[in-house]
Amino acid sequence: MFNAQNTKGFTQDQLDLMNEALNALIAAGWDEDNASDKINNNWVDGATIEDLVK
């Protein structure tokens, strides 16, 4: 999970969005490490869940 201790410079709202996307990917069968990498790679300021899981 994304949190203030393992990330830097994200707001709580951004962390919540990233964790929502992470949960969606895990529910779709992704393992947590690969899902986290995908979210990191897709991150842009203003991203939506759809942006992060595409």
Coordinates of N, CA and C in Angstrom, one line a residue:
M1 N 0.8 -1.2 0.0 CA 0.0 0.0 0.0 C 0.9 1.2 0.0
F2 N 0.4 2.3 -0.6 CA 1.1 3.6 -0.6 C 0.7 4.3 0.6
N3 N 1.8 4.9 1.3 CA 1.6 5.7 2.5 C 2.7 6.7 2.6
A4 N 2.6 7.6 3.6 CA 3.5 8.7 3.8 C 4.9 8.2 4.1
Q5 N 5.0 7.0 4.6 CA 6.3 6.4 5.0 C 7.1 5.8 3.8
N6 N 6.4 5.4 2.8 CA 7.0 4.7 1.6 C 6.9 5.5 0.3
T7 N 6.4 6.8 0.5 CA 6.4 7.7 -0.7 C 6.9 9.1 -0.2
K8 N 7.0 10.0 -1.2 CA 7.5 11.3 -0.8 C 6.8 12.3 -1.7
G9 N 6.1 13.3 -1.0 CA 5.6 14.4 -1.8 C 4.1 14.3 -2.2
F10 N 3.5 13.2 -1.8 CA 2.1 13.0 -2.2 C 1.1 13.5 -1.1
T11 N 0.0 14.0 -1.5 CA -1.0 14.4 -0.5 C -1.8 13.1 -0.1
Q12 N -2.6 13.2 1.0 CA -3.4 12.1 1.4 C -4.4 11.7 0.3
D13 N -5.0 12.7 -0.3 CA -5.9 12.4 -1.4 C -5.2 11.6 -2.5
Q14 N -4.0 12.0 -2.9 CA -3.3 11.3 -3.9 C -3.0 9.9 -3.5
L15 N -2.6 9.7 -2.2 CA -2.3 8.4 -1.7 C -3.6 7.5 -1.7
D16 N -4.7 8.1 -1.3 CA -5.9 7.4 -1.4 C -6.3 6.9 -2.8
L17 N -6.1 7.8 -3.8 CA -6.3 7.4 -5.2 C -5.4 6.3 -5.6
M18 N -4.2 6.4 -5.3 CA -3.2 5.4 -5.7 C -3.6 4.0 -5.0
N19 N -4.0 4.1 -3.8 CA -4.4 2.8 -3.1 C -5.7 2.2 -3.7
E20 N -6.6 3.1 -4.1 CA -7.8 2.6 -4.8 C -7.4 1.9 -6.1
A21 N -6.5 2.5 -6.8 CA -6.1 1.9 -8.1 C -5.3 0.6 -7.8
L22 N -4.5 0.6 -6.7 CA -3.8 -0.6 -6.3 C -4.8 -1.7 -6.0
N23 N -5.8 -1.4 -5.2 CA -6.8 -2.4 -4.9 C -7.5 -3.0 -6.1
A24 N -7.8 -2.1 -7.1 CA -8.5 -2.5 -8.3 C -7.6 -3.5 -9.1
L25 N -6.3 -3.2 -9.2 CA -5.4 -4.0 -9.9 C -5.2 -5.4 -9.2
I26 N -5.1 -5.4 -7.9 CA -5.0 -6.6 -7.2 C -6.2 -7.5 -7.3
A27 N -7.4 -6.8 -7.3 CA -8.7 -7.5 -7.5 C -8.7 -8.2 -8.9
A28 N -8.0 -7.5 -9.9 CA -8.0 -8.0 -11.3 C -6.9 -9.1 -11.5
G29 N -6.2 -9.5 -10.4 CA -5.2 -10.5 -10.5 C -3.8 -10.2 -10.5
W30 N -3.5 -8.9 -10.4 CA -2.1 -8.4 -10.3 C -1.5 -8.7 -8.9
D31 N -0.2 -9.0 -8.9 CA 0.4 -9.0 -7.5 C 0.7 -7.6 -7.1
E32 N 0.9 -7.4 -5.9 CA 1.0 -6.0 -5.3 C 2.3 -5.3 -5.9
D33 N 3.4 -6.0 -6.0 CA 4.6 -5.3 -6.5 C 4.4 -4.8 -8.0
N34 N 3.9 -5.7 -8.8 CA 3.7 -5.3 -10.2 C 2.7 -4.2 -10.3
A35 N 1.6 -4.3 -9.5 CA 0.6 -3.3 -9.6 C 1.1 -1.9 -9.1
S36 N 1.9 -1.9 -8.1 CA 2.5 -0.7 -7.6 C 3.4 -0.1 -8.6
D37 N 4.2 -0.9 -9.3 CA 5.1 -0.4 -10.4 C 4.3 0.2 -11.5
K38 N 3.2 -0.4 -11.9 CA 2.3 0.1 -12.9 C 1.7 1.5 -12.5
I39 N 1.3 1.6 -11.3 CA 0.8 2.9 -10.8 C 1.8 4.0 -10.8
N40 N 3.0 3.6 -10.3 CA 4.1 4.6 -10.4 C 4.5 5.0 -11.8
N41 N 4.5 4.1 -12.7 CA 4.8 4.4 -14.1 C 3.7 5.3 -14.8
N42 N 2.5 5.1 -14.3 CA 1.4 5.9 -14.9 C 1.0 7.2 -14.2
W43 N 1.7 7.4 -13.1 CA 1.4 8.6 -12.3 C 1.7 9.9 -13.0
V44 N 0.8 10.8 -13.0 CA 0.9 12.2 -13.4 C 0.0 13.0 -12.5
D45 N 0.4 14.2 -12.2 CA -0.5 15.0 -11.3 C -1.8 15.2 -12.0
G46 N -2.9 14.9 -11.3 CA -4.2 15.0 -11.8 C -4.7 13.7 -12.4
A47 N -4.0 12.6 -12.2 CA -4.4 11.3 -12.7 C -5.7 10.8 -12.1
T48 N -6.4 10.0 -12.8 CA -7.6 9.4 -12.3 C -7.3 7.9 -12.1
I49 N -8.2 7.2 -11.5 CA -8.0 5.7 -11.4 C -7.8 5.1 -12.7
E50 N -8.6 5.5 -13.7 CA -8.5 5.0 -15.0 C -7.1 5.2 -15.6
D51 N -6.5 6.3 -15.4 CA -5.2 6.6 -15.8 C -4.2 5.7 -15.2
L52 N -4.4 5.4 -13.9 CA -3.4 4.6 -13.2 C -3.4 3.1 -13.5
V53 N -4.6 2.6 -13.9 CA -4.8 1.2 -14.2 C -4.7 0.8 -15.6
K54 N -4.6 1.8 -16.5 CA -4.6 1.5 -18.0 C -3.3 0.8 -18.4

